[in-house]
PDB file of N, CA and C in Angstrom:
ATOM      1  N   MET D   1      61.653  86.709  47.370  1.00  0.00           N
ATOM      2  CA  MET D   1      61.842  88.105  47.042  1.00  0.00           C
ATOM      3  C   MET D   1      63.331  88.410  47.071  1.00  0.00           C
ATOM      4  N   SER D   2      63.757  89.259  46.182  1.00  0.00           N
ATOM      5  CA  SER D   2      65.169  89.599  46.154  1.00  0.00           C
ATOM      6  C   SER D   2      65.519  90.505  47.335  1.00  0.00           C
ATOM      7  N   GLU D   3      66.743  90.419  47.749  1.00  0.00           N
ATOM      8  CA  GLU D   3      67.193  91.243  48.866  1.00  0.00           C
ATOM      9  C   GLU D   3      67.331  92.696  48.416  1.00  0.00           C
ATOM     10  N   THR D   4      66.945  93.613  49.270  1.00  0.00           N
ATOM     11  CA  THR D   4      67.106  95.033  48.972  1.00  0.00           C
ATOM     12  C   THR D   4      68.047  95.655  49.985  1.00  0.00           C
ATOM     13  N   THR D   5      68.726  96.670  49.554  1.00  0.00           N
ATOM     14  CA  THR D   5      69.638  97.362  50.443  1.00  0.00           C
ATOM     15  C   THR D   5      69.280  98.838  50.478  1.00  0.00           C
ATOM     16  N   GLN D   6      69.653  99.483  51.547  1.00  0.00           N
ATOM     17  CA  GLN D   6      69.404 100.913  51.658  1.00  0.00           C
ATOM     18  C   GLN D   6      70.350 101.647  50.713  1.00  0.00           C
ATOM     19  N   THR D   7      69.872 102.749  50.167  1.00  0.00           N
ATOM     20  CA  THR D   7      70.702 103.560  49.292  1.00  0.00           C
ATOM     21  C   THR D   7      71.915 104.062  50.074  1.00  0.00           C
ATOM     22  N   PRO D   8      73.091 103.989  49.464  1.00  0.00           N
ATOM     23  CA  PRO D   8      74.273 104.482  50.174  1.00  0.00           C
ATOM     24  C   PRO D   8      74.100 105.944  50.588  1.00  0.00           C
ATOM     25  N   ARG D   9      74.571 106.274  51.754  1.00  0.00           N
ATOM     26  CA  ARG D   9      74.439 107.644  52.255  1.00  0.00           C
ATOM     27  C   ARG D   9      75.080 108.644  51.306  1.00  0.00           C
ATOM     28  N   ARG D  10      76.163 108.241  50.676  1.00  0.00           N
ATOM     29  CA  ARG D  10      76.868 109.158  49.767  1.00  0.00           C
ATOM     30  C   ARG D  10      75.968 109.541  48.592  1.00  0.00           C
ATOM     31  N   LEU D  11      75.220 108.586  48.072  1.00  0.00           N
ATOM     32  CA  LEU D  11      74.315 108.862  46.959  1.00  0.00           C
ATOM     33  C   LEU D  11      73.239 109.858  47.375  1.00  0.00           C
ATOM     34  N   ALA D  12      72.664 109.655  48.554  1.00  0.00           N
ATOM     35  CA  ALA D  12      71.657 110.591  49.060  1.00  0.00           C
ATOM     36  C   ALA D  12      72.288 111.963  49.313  1.00  0.00           C
ATOM     37  N   HIS D  13      73.486 111.985  49.854  1.00  0.00           N
ATOM     38  CA  HIS D  13      74.175 113.244  50.125  1.00  0.00           C
ATOM     39  C   HIS D  13      74.452 114.005  48.825  1.00  0.00           C
ATOM     40  N   ASP D  14      74.925 113.305  47.815  1.00  0.00           N
ATOM     41  CA  ASP D  14      75.211 113.940  46.518  1.00  0.00           C
ATOM     42  C   ASP D  14      73.941 114.520  45.900  1.00  0.00           C
ATOM     43  N   TYR D  15      72.852 113.769  45.995  1.00  0.00           N
ATOM     44  CA  TYR D  15      71.581 114.244  45.444  1.00  0.00           C
ATOM     45  C   TYR D  15      71.150 115.530  46.143  1.00  0.00           C
ATOM     46  N   LEU D  16      71.192 115.530  47.475  1.00  0.00           N
ATOM     47  CA  LEU D  16      70.776 116.720  48.214  1.00  0.00           C
ATOM     48  C   LEU D  16      71.731 117.896  47.973  1.00  0.00           C
ATOM     49  N   ALA D  17      73.009 117.617  47.777  1.00  0.00           N
ATOM     50  CA  ALA D  17      73.960 118.688  47.481  1.00  0.00           C
ATOM     51  C   ALA D  17      73.614 119.349  46.144  1.00  0.00           C
ATOM     52  N   ARG D  18      73.272 118.534  45.138  1.00  0.00           N
ATOM     53  CA  ARG D  18      72.861 119.095  43.842  1.00  0.00           C
ATOM     54  C   ARG D  18      71.597 119.923  43.997  1.00  0.00           C
ATOM     55  N   ARG D  19      70.654 119.417  44.787  1.00  0.00           N
ATOM     56  CA  ARG D  19      69.384 120.110  44.963  1.00  0.00           C
ATOM     57  C   ARG D  19      69.566 121.401  45.767  1.00  0.00           C
ATOM     58  N   THR D  20      70.534 121.443  46.670  1.00  0.00           N
ATOM     59  CA  THR D  20      70.777 122.633  47.468  1.00  0.00           C
ATOM     60  C   THR D  20      71.190 123.798  46.579  1.00  0.00           C
ATOM     61  N   LEU D  21      71.922 123.512  45.523  1.00  0.00           N
ATOM     62  CA  LEU D  21      72.381 124.558  44.617  1.00  0.00           C
ATOM     63  C   LEU D  21      71.294 125.006  43.641  1.00  0.00           C
ATOM     64  N   ALA D  22      70.234 124.246  43.522  1.00  0.00           N
ATOM     65  CA  ALA D  22      69.152 124.582  42.602  1.00  0.00           C
ATOM     66  C   ALA D  22      68.335 125.748  43.168  1.00  0.00           C
ATOM     67  N   PRO D  23      67.770 126.561  42.284  1.00  0.00           N
ATOM     68  CA  PRO D  23      66.992 127.712  42.767  1.00  0.00           C
ATOM     69  C   PRO D  23      65.658 127.320  43.414  1.00  0.00           C
ATOM     70  N   GLU D  24      65.162 126.117  43.155  1.00  0.00           N
ATOM     71  CA  GLU D  24      63.902 125.662  43.743  1.00  0.00           C
ATOM     72  C   GLU D  24      64.117 125.284  45.208  1.00  0.00           C
ATOM     73  N   PRO D  25      63.033 125.229  45.991  1.00  0.00           N
ATOM     74  CA  PRO D  25      63.164 124.781  47.382  1.00  0.00           C
ATOM     75  C   PRO D  25      63.644 123.329  47.454  1.00  0.00           C
ATOM     76  N   LEU D  26      64.200 122.949  48.588  1.00  0.00           N
ATOM     77  CA  LEU D  26      64.654 121.568  48.766  1.00  0.00           C
ATOM     78  C   LEU D  26      63.480 120.607  48.604  1.00  0.00           C
ATOM     79  N   PRO D  27      63.770 119.399  48.133  1.00  0.00           N
ATOM     80  CA  PRO D  27      62.699 118.425  47.925  1.00  0.00           C
ATOM     81  C   PRO D  27      62.141 117.920  49.251  1.00  0.00           C
ATOM     82  N   THR D  28      60.921 117.427  49.174  1.00  0.00           N
ATOM     83  CA  THR D  28      60.323 116.790  50.341  1.00  0.00           C
ATOM     84  C   THR D  28      60.945 115.413  50.514  1.00  0.00           C
ATOM     85  N   ARG D  29      60.707 114.795  51.639  1.00  0.00           N
ATOM     86  CA  ARG D  29      61.220 113.435  51.856  1.00  0.00           C
ATOM     87  C   ARG D  29      60.656 112.482  50.808  1.00  0.00           C
ATOM     88  N   GLU D  30      59.382 112.694  50.457  1.00  0.00           N
ATOM     89  CA  GLU D  30      58.744 111.825  49.476  1.00  0.00           C
ATOM     90  C   GLU D  30      59.419 111.963  48.110  1.00  0.00           C
ATOM     91  N   GLU D  31      59.798 113.174  47.722  1.00  0.00           N
ATOM     92  CA  GLU D  31      60.490 113.392  46.450  1.00  0.00           C
ATOM     93  C   GLU D  31      61.864 112.728  46.450  1.00  0.00           C
ATOM     94  N   VAL D  32      62.558 112.808  47.578  1.00  0.00           N
ATOM     95  CA  VAL D  32      63.873 112.164  47.688  1.00  0.00           C
ATOM     96  C   VAL D  32      63.719 110.656  47.567  1.00  0.00           C
ATOM     97  N   ARG D  33      62.742 110.096  48.262  1.00  0.00           N
ATOM     98  CA  ARG D  33      62.514 108.646  48.192  1.00  0.00           C
ATOM     99  C   ARG D  33      62.209 108.212  46.765  1.00  0.00           C
ATOM    100  N   CYS D  34      61.421 109.005  46.072  1.00  0.00           N
ATOM    101  CA  CYS D  34      61.076 108.688  44.689  1.00  0.00           C
ATOM    102  C   CYS D  34      62.329 108.729  43.813  1.00  0.00           C
ATOM    103  N   GLU D  35      63.128 109.764  43.961  1.00  0.00           N
ATOM    104  CA  GLU D  35      64.345 109.920  43.173  1.00  0.00           C
ATOM    105  C   GLU D  35      65.312 108.760  43.387  1.00  0.00           C
ATOM    106  N   LEU D  36      65.377 108.270  44.608  1.00  0.00           N
ATOM    107  CA  LEU D  36      66.299 107.183  44.930  1.00  0.00           C
ATOM    108  C   LEU D  36      65.694 105.798  44.707  1.00  0.00           C
ATOM    109  N   GLY D  37      64.429 105.759  44.291  1.00  0.00           N
ATOM    110  CA  GLY D  37      63.801 104.483  43.974  1.00  0.00           C
ATOM    111  C   GLY D  37      63.252 103.737  45.168  1.00  0.00           C
ATOM    112  N   TRP D  38      63.140 104.370  46.313  1.00  0.00           N
ATOM    113  CA  TRP D  38      62.654 103.679  47.501  1.00  0.00           C
ATOM    114  C   TRP D  38      61.202 103.266  47.354  1.00  0.00           C
ATOM    115  N   ALA D  39      60.427 104.010  46.575  1.00  0.00           N
ATOM    116  CA  ALA D  39      59.021 103.656  46.376  1.00  0.00           C
ATOM    117  C   ALA D  39      58.912 102.300  45.684  1.00  0.00           C
ATOM    118  N   LEU D  40      59.875 101.983  44.839  1.00  0.00           N
ATOM    119  CA  LEU D  40      59.868 100.694  44.152  1.00  0.00           C
ATOM    120  C   LEU D  40      60.058  99.552  45.140  1.00  0.00           C
ATOM    121  N   ILE D  41      60.866  99.766  46.152  1.00  0.00           N
ATOM    122  CA  ILE D  41      61.095  98.734  47.163  1.00  0.00           C
ATOM    123  C   ILE D  41      59.806  98.462  47.925  1.00  0.00           C
ATOM    124  N   VAL D  42      59.116  99.532  48.324  1.00  0.00           N
ATOM    125  CA  VAL D  42      57.861  99.385  49.059  1.00  0.00           C
ATOM    126  C   VAL D  42      56.832  98.655  48.200  1.00  0.00           C
ATOM    127  N   ALA D  43      56.724  99.047  46.939  1.00  0.00           N
ATOM    128  CA  ALA D  43      55.762  98.416  46.031  1.00  0.00           C
ATOM    129  C   ALA D  43      56.073  96.930  45.853  1.00  0.00           C
ATOM    130  N   GLU D  44      57.334  96.581  45.731  1.00  0.00           N
ATOM    131  CA  GLU D  44      57.719  95.177  45.570  1.00  0.00           C
ATOM    132  C   GLU D  44      57.388  94.389  46.832  1.00  0.00           C
ATOM    133  N   ARG D  45      57.622  94.964  47.984  1.00  0.00           N
ATOM    134  CA  ARG D  45      57.311  94.269  49.240  1.00  0.00           C
ATOM    135  C   ARG D  45      55.807  94.058  49.383  1.00  0.00           C
ATOM    136  N   GLN D  46      55.009  95.044  48.984  1.00  0.00           N
ATOM    137  CA  GLN D  46      53.553  94.902  49.049  1.00  0.00           C
ATOM    138  C   GLN D  46      53.087  93.817  48.093  1.00  0.00           C
ATOM    139  N   ALA D  47      53.626  93.800  46.885  1.00  0.00           N
ATOM    140  CA  ALA D  47      53.253  92.783  45.904  1.00  0.00           C
ATOM    141  C   ALA D  47      53.624  91.392  46.413  1.00  0.00           C
ATOM    142  N   GLN D  48      54.791  91.274  47.028  1.00  0.00           N
ATOM    143  CA  GLN D  48      55.228  89.989  47.570  1.00  0.00           C
ATOM    144  C   GLN D  48      54.293  89.540  48.694  1.00  0.00           C
ATOM    145  N   ALA D  49      53.890  90.475  49.557  1.00  0.00           N
ATOM    146  CA  ALA D  49      52.995  90.139  50.657  1.00  0.00           C
ATOM    147  C   ALA D  49      51.654  89.656  50.114  1.00  0.00           C
ATOM    148  N   GLU D  50      51.163  90.293  49.061  1.00  0.00           N
ATOM    149  CA  GLU D  50      49.903  89.855  48.442  1.00  0.00           C
ATOM    150  C   GLU D  50      50.037  88.467  47.837  1.00  0.00           C
ATOM    151  N   ARG D  51      51.172  88.197  47.199  1.00  0.00           N
ATOM    152  CA  ARG D  51      51.397  86.860  46.629  1.00  0.00           C
ATOM    153  C   ARG D  51      51.453  85.817  47.730  1.00  0.00           C
ATOM    154  N   ASP D  52      52.094  86.166  48.848  1.00  0.00           N
ATOM    155  CA  ASP D  52      52.216  85.232  49.973  1.00  0.00           C
ATOM    156  C   ASP D  52      50.847  84.926  50.580  1.00  0.00           C
ATOM    157  N   GLU D  53      49.985  85.948  50.639  1.00  0.00           N
ATOM    158  CA  GLU D  53      48.636  85.746  51.191  1.00  0.00           C
ATOM    159  C   GLU D  53      47.818  84.786  50.328  1.00  0.00           C
ATOM    160  N   ARG D  54      47.998  84.835  49.035  1.00  0.00           N
ATOM    161  CA  ARG D  54      47.247  83.971  48.124  1.00  0.00           C
ATOM    162  C   ARG D  54      47.727  82.528  48.198  1.00  0.00           C
ATOM    163  N   ASN D  55      48.953  82.311  48.609  1.00  0.00           N
ATOM    164  CA  ASN D  55      49.506  80.938  48.656  1.00  0.00           C
ATOM    165  C   ASN D  55      49.235  80.295  49.942  1.00  0.00           C
TER     166      ASN D  55
END
C-alpha cells in the first residue's frame, strides 16, 4: 500500500477560513474530511486489509 500523509494543517486552516466567511454554517467534521480526501485514505486502507485477508 502506498504511504499516506496527513493533510497539512495550513490546507485545513485555509479551507476553514474560506468556510467561515461563507453565509452557511461551518461544515461538520465529516464534511471537512470529505473535502480534504480523508475518506479516500480510509477506503484504501479497508480495501488493502480485505486484500491481505484473502492472501
